[in-house]
Amino acid sequence: MIQHSALEPRPRRRGRFWLVTVAAVLTLAATVSLGRWQLSRAAQKEALQAEIDAQKQLPALDQDSFLAMEKPALALHRPVQLRGLWLAPQTVYLDNRQMHGVPGFYVLTPFAIEGTEQAVMIQRGWVQRNFNDRSQLVPVDTPGGLVEVTARVATPPAQLLELGKPAAQAGGTQPSVGSSPIRQNLDLASFRAETKLPLRTDLTLQQTGAASEGLQRDWPAPALGVEKHYGYAFQWFGLAALVVLLYAWFQIIAPWRKRMP
């Protein structure tokens, strides 16, 4: 029986061959290009991680250097040592924060820097939530008097999706100072206006060191997503390999087999 393809005019077969070839080449170029782009993104994230690690190894900024710092972004993750007073009444508990996969609170307390009229918000650590009574907070020991704090320069805590805001908050007004210290998010500018503290709003500090004062400090590393980029690159290169295999089979091997006696 004569195959239908054998009756197809030769010019039409050639035209289809080159059309498929052009489509395969374009698809291959696109997938390889996207795979290489994902690898470049992974390399950028790895370089950023190396910078973060290098910042953590730098000598700690002393108090004068910290106060003179104009561009906090250049000192992110760098250690700093300060002396001052905890402003315990303004402590804030950020809800729905995890450490080692366990839900709880990030505890933040303003810190008045000695010899200045400046305060900085310090992320002191994490405490586990009371699962029987969400509003009952685990006691945290806040030393009185002058203390020395070792921390790292950090951005403010990430903002979480907040549903069902109270009416006052929805209108842009923060809760009063006497309200519950438990909050979903914290905007430093609004908190500064609320408390009338001379608080820096361009950065926070993340206290480091062993667990103490009822707080854990195993802060999660920044999620840069390097593995994600490698995964995407693998998918794009895998698709490129599939295009090559399909092209070789349908354009070269299959027609050759049909011509075999």
PDB file of C-alpha atoms in Angstrom:
ATOM      1  CA  MET A   1       0.000   0.000   0.000  1.00  0.00           C
ATOM      2  CA  ILE A   2       1.395   3.401  -0.941  1.00  0.00           C
ATOM      3  CA  GLN A   3       1.893   5.742   2.011  1.00  0.00           C
ATOM      4  CA  HIS A   4       0.011   9.029   1.793  1.00  0.00           C
ATOM      5  CA  SER A   5       3.198  10.931   2.575  1.00  0.00           C
ATOM      6  CA  ALA A   6       4.838   9.461  -0.472  1.00  0.00           C
ATOM      7  CA  LEU A   7       2.148  11.061  -2.627  1.00  0.00           C
ATOM      8  CA  GLU A   8       2.797  14.482  -1.113  1.00  0.00           C
ATOM      9  CA  PRO A   9       4.521  16.806  -3.584  1.00  0.00           C
ATOM     10  CA  ARG A  10       8.254  17.183  -2.914  1.00  0.00           C
ATOM     11  CA  PRO A  11       8.135  21.039  -2.707  1.00  0.00           C
ATOM     12  CA  ARG A  12       5.460  20.800  -0.018  1.00  0.00           C
ATOM     13  CA  ARG A  13       7.504  18.287   1.983  1.00  0.00           C
ATOM     14  CA  ARG A  14      10.558  20.533   1.734  1.00  0.00           C
ATOM     15  CA  GLY A  15       8.536  23.559   2.790  1.00  0.00           C
ATOM     16  CA  ARG A  16       7.200  21.736   5.824  1.00  0.00           C
ATOM     17  CA  PHE A  17      10.714  20.516   6.679  1.00  0.00           C
ATOM     18  CA  TRP A  18      12.140  24.026   6.702  1.00  0.00           C
ATOM     19  CA  LEU A  19       9.130  25.450   8.575  1.00  0.00           C
ATOM     20  CA  VAL A  20       9.581  22.881  11.336  1.00  0.00           C
ATOM     21  CA  THR A  21      13.348  23.489  11.317  1.00  0.00           C
ATOM     22  CA  VAL A  22      12.916  27.252  11.754  1.00  0.00           C
ATOM     23  CA  ALA A  23      10.356  26.736  14.542  1.00  0.00           C
ATOM     24  CA  ALA A  24      12.677  24.275  16.315  1.00  0.00           C
ATOM     25  CA  VAL A  25      15.680  26.600  16.040  1.00  0.00           C
ATOM     26  CA  LEU A  26      13.673  29.560  17.427  1.00  0.00           C
ATOM     27  CA  THR A  27      12.296  27.458  20.278  1.00  0.00           C
ATOM     28  CA  LEU A  28      15.753  26.085  21.048  1.00  0.00           C
ATOM     29  CA  ALA A  29      17.274  29.571  21.065  1.00  0.00           C
ATOM     30  CA  ALA A  30      14.528  30.866  23.366  1.00  0.00           C
ATOM     31  CA  THR A  31      14.753  28.020  25.878  1.00  0.00           C
ATOM     32  CA  VAL A  32      18.562  28.065  26.025  1.00  0.00           C
ATOM     33  CA  SER A  33      18.494  31.857  26.440  1.00  0.00           C
ATOM     34  CA  LEU A  34      15.978  31.620  29.293  1.00  0.00           C
ATOM     35  CA  GLY A  35      18.031  28.874  30.949  1.00  0.00           C
ATOM     36  CA  ARG A  36      21.186  30.974  30.781  1.00  0.00           C
ATOM     37  CA  TRP A  37      19.277  33.970  32.180  1.00  0.00           C
ATOM     38  CA  GLN A  38      18.155  31.887  35.152  1.00  0.00           C
ATOM     39  CA  LEU A  39      21.763  30.805  35.727  1.00  0.00           C
ATOM     40  CA  SER A  40      22.871  34.447  35.650  1.00  0.00           C
ATOM     41  CA  ARG A  41      20.175  35.323  38.199  1.00  0.00           C
ATOM     42  CA  ALA A  42      21.401  32.477  40.414  1.00  0.00           C
ATOM     43  CA  ALA A  43      24.967  33.800  40.121  1.00  0.00           C
ATOM     44  CA  GLN A  44      23.780  37.287  41.120  1.00  0.00           C
ATOM     45  CA  LYS A  45      21.983  35.888  44.168  1.00  0.00           C
ATOM     46  CA  GLU A  46      25.066  33.892  45.151  1.00  0.00           C
ATOM     47  CA  ALA A  47      27.190  37.040  44.856  1.00  0.00           C
ATOM     48  CA  LEU A  48      24.665  38.851  47.070  1.00  0.00           C
ATOM     49  CA  GLN A  49      24.861  36.033  49.620  1.00  0.00           C
ATOM     50  CA  ALA A  50      28.656  36.322  49.577  1.00  0.00           C
ATOM     51  CA  GLU A  51      28.348  40.069  50.269  1.00  0.00           C
ATOM     52  CA  ILE A  52      26.003  39.391  53.181  1.00  0.00           C
ATOM     53  CA  ASP A  53      28.426  36.847  54.644  1.00  0.00           C
ATOM     54  CA  ALA A  54      31.309  39.293  54.203  1.00  0.00           C
ATOM     55  CA  GLN A  55      29.348  42.060  55.975  1.00  0.00           C
ATOM     56  CA  LYS A  56      28.715  39.766  58.944  1.00  0.00           C
ATOM     57  CA  GLN A  57      32.454  39.155  59.288  1.00  0.00           C
ATOM     58  CA  LEU A  58      33.386  42.857  59.417  1.00  0.00           C
ATOM     59  CA  PRO A  59      34.376  44.441  62.731  1.00  0.00           C
ATOM     60  CA  ALA A  60      31.419  45.743  64.720  1.00  0.00           C
ATOM     61  CA  LEU A  61      30.536  49.397  64.252  1.00  0.00           C
ATOM     62  CA  ASP A  62      30.990  51.386  67.418  1.00  0.00           C
ATOM     63  CA  GLN A  63      28.369  53.829  68.603  1.00  0.00           C
ATOM     64  CA  ASP A  64      29.896  56.922  66.991  1.00  0.00           C
ATOM     65  CA  SER A  65      30.247  55.178  63.630  1.00  0.00           C
ATOM     66  CA  PHE A  66      26.659  53.968  63.810  1.00  0.00           C
ATOM     67  CA  LEU A  67      25.326  57.436  64.601  1.00  0.00           C
ATOM     68  CA  ALA A  68      27.318  58.957  61.727  1.00  0.00           C
ATOM     69  CA  MET A  69      26.032  56.379  59.243  1.00  0.00           C
ATOM     70  CA  GLU A  70      24.050  58.087  56.472  1.00  0.00           C
ATOM     71  CA  LYS A  71      23.392  55.141  54.147  1.00  0.00           C
ATOM     72  CA  PRO A  72      22.213  52.134  56.175  1.00  0.00           C
ATOM     73  CA  ALA A  73      21.879  50.036  53.011  1.00  0.00           C
ATOM     74  CA  LEU A  74      25.680  49.984  52.739  1.00  0.00           C
ATOM     75  CA  ALA A  75      25.972  48.503  56.244  1.00  0.00           C
ATOM     76  CA  LEU A  76      23.175  45.940  56.168  1.00  0.00           C
ATOM     77  CA  HIS A  77      24.026  42.795  58.163  1.00  0.00           C
ATOM     78  CA  ARG A  78      27.097  44.415  59.697  1.00  0.00           C
ATOM     79  CA  PRO A  79      27.555  43.995  63.466  1.00  0.00           C
ATOM     80  CA  VAL A  80      27.103  47.024  65.705  1.00  0.00           C
ATOM     81  CA  GLN A  81      27.577  47.635  69.430  1.00  0.00           C
ATOM     82  CA  LEU A  82      25.468  50.206  71.267  1.00  0.00           C
ATOM     83  CA  ARG A  83      24.949  51.349  74.842  1.00  0.00           C
ATOM     84  CA  GLY A  84      21.695  52.720  76.113  1.00  0.00           C
ATOM     85  CA  LEU A  85      18.300  52.070  77.709  1.00  0.00           C
ATOM     86  CA  TRP A  86      15.496  49.703  76.760  1.00  0.00           C
ATOM     87  CA  LEU A  87      12.176  51.530  76.459  1.00  0.00           C
ATOM     88  CA  ALA A  88      10.196  48.545  77.683  1.00  0.00           C
ATOM     89  CA  PRO A  89       6.699  50.132  77.800  1.00  0.00           C
ATOM     90  CA  GLN A  90       6.804  50.525  73.991  1.00  0.00           C
ATOM     91  CA  THR A  91       7.630  46.857  73.333  1.00  0.00           C
ATOM     92  CA  VAL A  92       5.788  45.419  70.341  1.00  0.00           C
ATOM     93  CA  TYR A  93       4.978  41.757  69.606  1.00  0.00           C
ATOM     94  CA  LEU A  94       4.709  41.026  65.886  1.00  0.00           C
ATOM     95  CA  ASP A  95       2.291  38.161  65.379  1.00  0.00           C
ATOM     96  CA  ASN A  96       2.482  35.199  62.979  1.00  0.00           C
ATOM     97  CA  ARG A  97       6.294  35.069  62.877  1.00  0.00           C
ATOM     98  CA  GLN A  98       7.999  31.701  62.787  1.00  0.00           C
ATOM     99  CA  MET A  99      11.267  30.300  64.025  1.00  0.00           C
ATOM    100  CA  HIS A 100      12.169  26.698  63.180  1.00  0.00           C
ATOM    101  CA  GLY A 101       8.678  26.320  61.752  1.00  0.00           C
ATOM    102  CA  VAL A 102       6.928  27.185  65.047  1.00  0.00           C
ATOM    103  CA  PRO A 103       4.521  30.174  65.084  1.00  0.00           C
ATOM    104  CA  GLY A 104       5.103  32.906  67.599  1.00  0.00           C
ATOM    105  CA  PHE A 105       6.057  36.552  67.991  1.00  0.00           C
ATOM    106  CA  TYR A 106       9.016  38.721  67.078  1.00  0.00           C
ATOM    107  CA  VAL A 107       9.662  40.960  70.089  1.00  0.00           C
ATOM    108  CA  LEU A 108      10.756  44.511  69.226  1.00  0.00           C
ATOM    109  CA  THR A 109      11.709  47.176  71.761  1.00  0.00           C
ATOM    110  CA  PRO A 110      12.894  50.759  71.130  1.00  0.00           C
ATOM    111  CA  PHE A 111      16.398  51.417  72.406  1.00  0.00           C
ATOM    112  CA  ALA A 112      17.452  54.908  73.517  1.00  0.00           C
ATOM    113  CA  ILE A 113      21.107  55.392  72.624  1.00  0.00           C
ATOM    114  CA  GLU A 114      23.235  56.769  75.430  1.00  0.00           C
ATOM    115  CA  GLY A 115      24.326  60.396  75.096  1.00  0.00           C
ATOM    116  CA  THR A 116      21.985  61.134  72.203  1.00  0.00           C
ATOM    117  CA  GLU A 117      18.394  62.064  71.506  1.00  0.00           C
ATOM    118  CA  GLN A 118      18.057  59.149  69.148  1.00  0.00           C
ATOM    119  CA  ALA A 119      16.362  55.779  69.466  1.00  0.00           C
ATOM    120  CA  VAL A 120      16.457  52.716  67.268  1.00  0.00           C
ATOM    121  CA  MET A 121      14.032  49.805  67.080  1.00  0.00           C
ATOM    122  CA  ILE A 122      15.719  46.526  67.953  1.00  0.00           C
ATOM    123  CA  GLN A 123      14.369  43.114  67.001  1.00  0.00           C
ATOM    124  CA  ARG A 124      15.276  41.403  70.254  1.00  0.00           C
ATOM    125  CA  GLY A 125      14.242  37.856  69.467  1.00  0.00           C
ATOM    126  CA  TRP A 126      11.366  35.418  69.184  1.00  0.00           C
ATOM    127  CA  VAL A 127       8.953  33.860  71.671  1.00  0.00           C
ATOM    128  CA  GLN A 128       6.473  31.067  71.131  1.00  0.00           C
ATOM    129  CA  ARG A 129       2.774  31.797  71.120  1.00  0.00           C
ATOM    130  CA  ASN A 130       0.506  30.600  73.908  1.00  0.00           C
ATOM    131  CA  PHE A 131      -1.761  28.219  71.977  1.00  0.00           C
ATOM    132  CA  ASN A 132      -4.468  28.225  74.651  1.00  0.00           C
ATOM    133  CA  ASP A 133      -4.770  32.002  74.888  1.00  0.00           C
ATOM    134  CA  ARG A 134      -3.407  33.994  71.966  1.00  0.00           C
ATOM    135  CA  SER A 135      -3.570  37.262  73.904  1.00  0.00           C
ATOM    136  CA  GLN A 136      -1.457  35.915  76.782  1.00  0.00           C
ATOM    137  CA  LEU A 137       2.180  36.807  76.173  1.00  0.00           C
ATOM    138  CA  VAL A 138       5.168  34.810  77.367  1.00  0.00           C
ATOM    139  CA  PRO A 139       7.128  36.876  79.924  1.00  0.00           C
ATOM    140  CA  VAL A 140      10.234  38.549  78.502  1.00  0.00           C
ATOM    141  CA  ASP A 141      12.934  39.903  80.782  1.00  0.00           C
ATOM    142  CA  THR A 142      13.920  43.467  79.905  1.00  0.00           C
ATOM    143  CA  PRO A 143      16.970  44.673  81.843  1.00  0.00           C
ATOM    144  CA  GLY A 144      16.703  48.115  83.382  1.00  0.00           C
ATOM    145  CA  GLY A 145      19.425  50.754  83.417  1.00  0.00           C
ATOM    146  CA  LEU A 146      22.251  51.154  80.928  1.00  0.00           C
ATOM    147  CA  VAL A 147      23.002  48.039  78.912  1.00  0.00           C
ATOM    148  CA  GLU A 148      25.249  47.142  76.014  1.00  0.00           C
ATOM    149  CA  VAL A 149      23.665  45.489  72.985  1.00  0.00           C
ATOM    150  CA  THR A 150      25.315  43.595  70.144  1.00  0.00           C
ATOM    151  CA  ALA A 151      23.226  43.449  67.010  1.00  0.00           C
ATOM    152  CA  ARG A 152      23.272  43.553  63.217  1.00  0.00           C
ATOM    153  CA  VAL A 153      21.992  46.317  60.967  1.00  0.00           C
ATOM    154  CA  ALA A 154      18.739  45.084  59.416  1.00  0.00           C
ATOM    155  CA  THR A 155      15.784  46.242  57.409  1.00  0.00           C
ATOM    156  CA  PRO A 156      12.418  46.582  59.195  1.00  0.00           C
ATOM    157  CA  PRO A 157      10.500  43.297  59.591  1.00  0.00           C
ATOM    158  CA  ALA A 158       8.650  42.123  56.501  1.00  0.00           C
ATOM    159  CA  GLN A 159       5.052  43.246  56.130  1.00  0.00           C
ATOM    160  CA  LEU A 160       2.565  40.370  56.214  1.00  0.00           C
ATOM    161  CA  LEU A 161      -0.821  40.326  54.538  1.00  0.00           C
ATOM    162  CA  GLU A 162      -3.227  41.889  57.009  1.00  0.00           C
ATOM    163  CA  LEU A 163      -6.930  41.111  56.737  1.00  0.00           C
ATOM    164  CA  GLY A 164      -9.760  42.623  58.708  1.00  0.00           C
ATOM    165  CA  LYS A 165      -7.975  45.723  59.998  1.00  0.00           C
ATOM    166  CA  PRO A 166      -9.765  47.630  62.729  1.00  0.00           C
ATOM    167  CA  ALA A 167     -11.632  50.673  61.499  1.00  0.00           C
ATOM    168  CA  ALA A 168      -9.144  53.053  63.086  1.00  0.00           C
ATOM    169  CA  GLN A 169      -6.233  51.387  61.362  1.00  0.00           C
ATOM    170  CA  ALA A 170      -8.021  51.235  58.036  1.00  0.00           C
ATOM    171  CA  GLY A 171      -8.238  55.009  58.139  1.00  0.00           C
ATOM    172  CA  GLY A 172      -4.490  55.295  58.632  1.00  0.00           C
ATOM    173  CA  THR A 173      -4.478  55.838  62.401  1.00  0.00           C
ATOM    174  CA  GLN A 174      -2.410  53.480  64.503  1.00  0.00           C
ATOM    175  CA  PRO A 175      -3.704  52.074  67.787  1.00  0.00           C
ATOM    176  CA  SER A 176      -3.064  54.171  70.846  1.00  0.00           C
ATOM    177  CA  VAL A 177      -0.057  53.559  73.051  1.00  0.00           C
ATOM    178  CA  GLY A 178      -2.250  51.919  75.640  1.00  0.00           C
ATOM    179  CA  SER A 179      -3.611  49.327  73.240  1.00  0.00           C
ATOM    180  CA  SER A 180      -2.457  45.726  72.920  1.00  0.00           C
ATOM    181  CA  PRO A 181       1.240  45.358  72.099  1.00  0.00           C
ATOM    182  CA  ILE A 182       0.361  42.513  69.688  1.00  0.00           C
ATOM    183  CA  ARG A 183       0.396  43.676  66.081  1.00  0.00           C
ATOM    184  CA  GLN A 184       0.444  42.058  62.685  1.00  0.00           C
ATOM    185  CA  ASN A 185       2.814  44.621  61.152  1.00  0.00           C
ATOM    186  CA  LEU A 186       4.792  47.631  62.280  1.00  0.00           C
ATOM    187  CA  ASP A 187       5.344  50.802  60.290  1.00  0.00           C
ATOM    188  CA  LEU A 188       8.219  52.686  61.914  1.00  0.00           C
ATOM    189  CA  ALA A 189       7.096  56.125  60.740  1.00  0.00           C
ATOM    190  CA  SER A 190       3.617  55.586  62.173  1.00  0.00           C
ATOM    191  CA  PHE A 191       5.064  54.145  65.379  1.00  0.00           C
ATOM    192  CA  ARG A 192       7.341  57.180  65.744  1.00  0.00           C
ATOM    193  CA  ALA A 193       4.334  59.501  65.400  1.00  0.00           C
ATOM    194  CA  GLU A 194       2.320  57.354  67.811  1.00  0.00           C
ATOM    195  CA  THR A 195       4.939  57.204  70.581  1.00  0.00           C
ATOM    196  CA  LYS A 196       6.606  60.605  69.981  1.00  0.00           C
ATOM    197  CA  LEU A 197       9.973  58.838  70.234  1.00  0.00           C
ATOM    198  CA  PRO A 198      12.978  60.176  68.252  1.00  0.00           C
ATOM    199  CA  LEU A 199      13.052  56.838  66.434  1.00  0.00           C
ATOM    200  CA  ARG A 200      15.096  56.102  63.330  1.00  0.00           C
ATOM    201  CA  THR A 201      12.766  54.926  60.576  1.00  0.00           C
ATOM    202  CA  ASP A 202      15.334  53.899  57.951  1.00  0.00           C
ATOM    203  CA  LEU A 203      16.581  50.768  59.721  1.00  0.00           C
ATOM    204  CA  THR A 204      16.244  48.401  62.633  1.00  0.00           C
ATOM    205  CA  LEU A 205      18.775  46.274  64.472  1.00  0.00           C
ATOM    206  CA  GLN A 206      18.596  42.514  64.968  1.00  0.00           C
ATOM    207  CA  GLN A 207      20.020  41.484  68.322  1.00  0.00           C
ATOM    208  CA  THR A 208      22.455  38.595  68.088  1.00  0.00           C
ATOM    209  CA  GLY A 209      23.898  36.111  70.536  1.00  0.00           C
ATOM    210  CA  ALA A 210      22.660  33.111  72.464  1.00  0.00           C
ATOM    211  CA  ALA A 211      19.106  32.788  73.707  1.00  0.00           C
ATOM    212  CA  SER A 212      18.493  34.959  76.757  1.00  0.00           C
ATOM    213  CA  GLU A 213      15.819  37.011  78.481  1.00  0.00           C
ATOM    214  CA  GLY A 214      13.279  34.397  77.356  1.00  0.00           C
ATOM    215  CA  LEU A 215      14.066  35.050  73.676  1.00  0.00           C
ATOM    216  CA  GLN A 216      15.479  32.902  70.890  1.00  0.00           C
ATOM    217  CA  ARG A 217      17.676  34.518  68.238  1.00  0.00           C
ATOM    218  CA  ASP A 218      18.111  31.928  65.493  1.00  0.00           C
ATOM    219  CA  TRP A 219      17.186  34.502  62.901  1.00  0.00           C
ATOM    220  CA  PRO A 220      16.289  33.019  59.494  1.00  0.00           C
ATOM    221  CA  ALA A 221      18.710  33.782  56.687  1.00  0.00           C
ATOM    222  CA  PRO A 222      17.417  36.032  53.883  1.00  0.00           C
ATOM    223  CA  ALA A 223      15.473  33.961  51.353  1.00  0.00           C
ATOM    224  CA  LEU A 224      17.319  34.758  48.128  1.00  0.00           C
ATOM    225  CA  GLY A 225      15.825  31.905  46.104  1.00  0.00           C
ATOM    226  CA  VAL A 226      19.052  30.634  44.519  1.00  0.00           C
ATOM    227  CA  GLU A 227      17.700  27.076  44.342  1.00  0.00           C
ATOM    228  CA  LYS A 228      14.598  28.336  42.566  1.00  0.00           C
ATOM    229  CA  HIS A 229      16.671  29.845  39.759  1.00  0.00           C
ATOM    230  CA  TYR A 230      18.651  26.634  39.336  1.00  0.00           C
ATOM    231  CA  GLY A 231      15.378  24.712  39.183  1.00  0.00           C
ATOM    232  CA  TYR A 232      13.999  26.998  36.486  1.00  0.00           C
ATOM    233  CA  ALA A 233      17.261  26.737  34.524  1.00  0.00           C
ATOM    234  CA  PHE A 234      17.055  22.932  34.661  1.00  0.00           C
ATOM    235  CA  GLN A 235      13.500  23.080  33.302  1.00  0.00           C
ATOM    236  CA  TRP A 236      14.439  25.369  30.404  1.00  0.00           C
ATOM    237  CA  PHE A 237      17.492  23.305  29.447  1.00  0.00           C
ATOM    238  CA  GLY A 238      15.402  20.148  29.736  1.00  0.00           C
ATOM    239  CA  LEU A 239      12.849  21.642  27.348  1.00  0.00           C
ATOM    240  CA  ALA A 240      15.657  22.556  24.949  1.00  0.00           C
ATOM    241  CA  ALA A 241      16.926  18.963  25.027  1.00  0.00           C
ATOM    242  CA  LEU A 242      13.392  17.713  24.359  1.00  0.00           C
ATOM    243  CA  VAL A 243      13.117  19.991  21.311  1.00  0.00           C
ATOM    244  CA  VAL A 244      16.383  18.568  19.943  1.00  0.00           C
ATOM    245  CA  LEU A 245      15.226  14.977  20.513  1.00  0.00           C
ATOM    246  CA  LEU A 246      11.818  15.523  18.907  1.00  0.00           C
ATOM    247  CA  TYR A 247      13.361  17.316  15.952  1.00  0.00           C
ATOM    248  CA  ALA A 248      15.909  14.565  15.417  1.00  0.00           C
ATOM    249  CA  TRP A 249      13.242  11.862  15.594  1.00  0.00           C
ATOM    250  CA  PHE A 250      10.532  13.395  13.422  1.00  0.00           C
ATOM    251  CA  GLN A 251      12.737  15.264  10.954  1.00  0.00           C
ATOM    252  CA  ILE A 252      15.659  12.867  10.501  1.00  0.00           C
ATOM    253  CA  ILE A 253      15.214   9.409  12.025  1.00  0.00           C
ATOM    254  CA  ALA A 254      11.541   8.771  11.183  1.00  0.00           C
ATOM    255  CA  PRO A 255      11.850   9.829   7.489  1.00  0.00           C
ATOM    256  CA  TRP A 256      15.059   7.776   7.172  1.00  0.00           C
ATOM    257  CA  ARG A 257      13.306   4.683   8.559  1.00  0.00           C
ATOM    258  CA  LYS A 258      10.465   5.131   6.060  1.00  0.00           C
ATOM    259  CA  ARG A 259      12.925   5.139   3.209  1.00  0.00           C
ATOM    260  CA  MET A 260      14.530   1.928   4.397  1.00  0.00           C
ATOM    261  CA  PRO A 261      13.568  -1.076   2.177  1.00  0.00           C
TER     262      PRO A 261
END
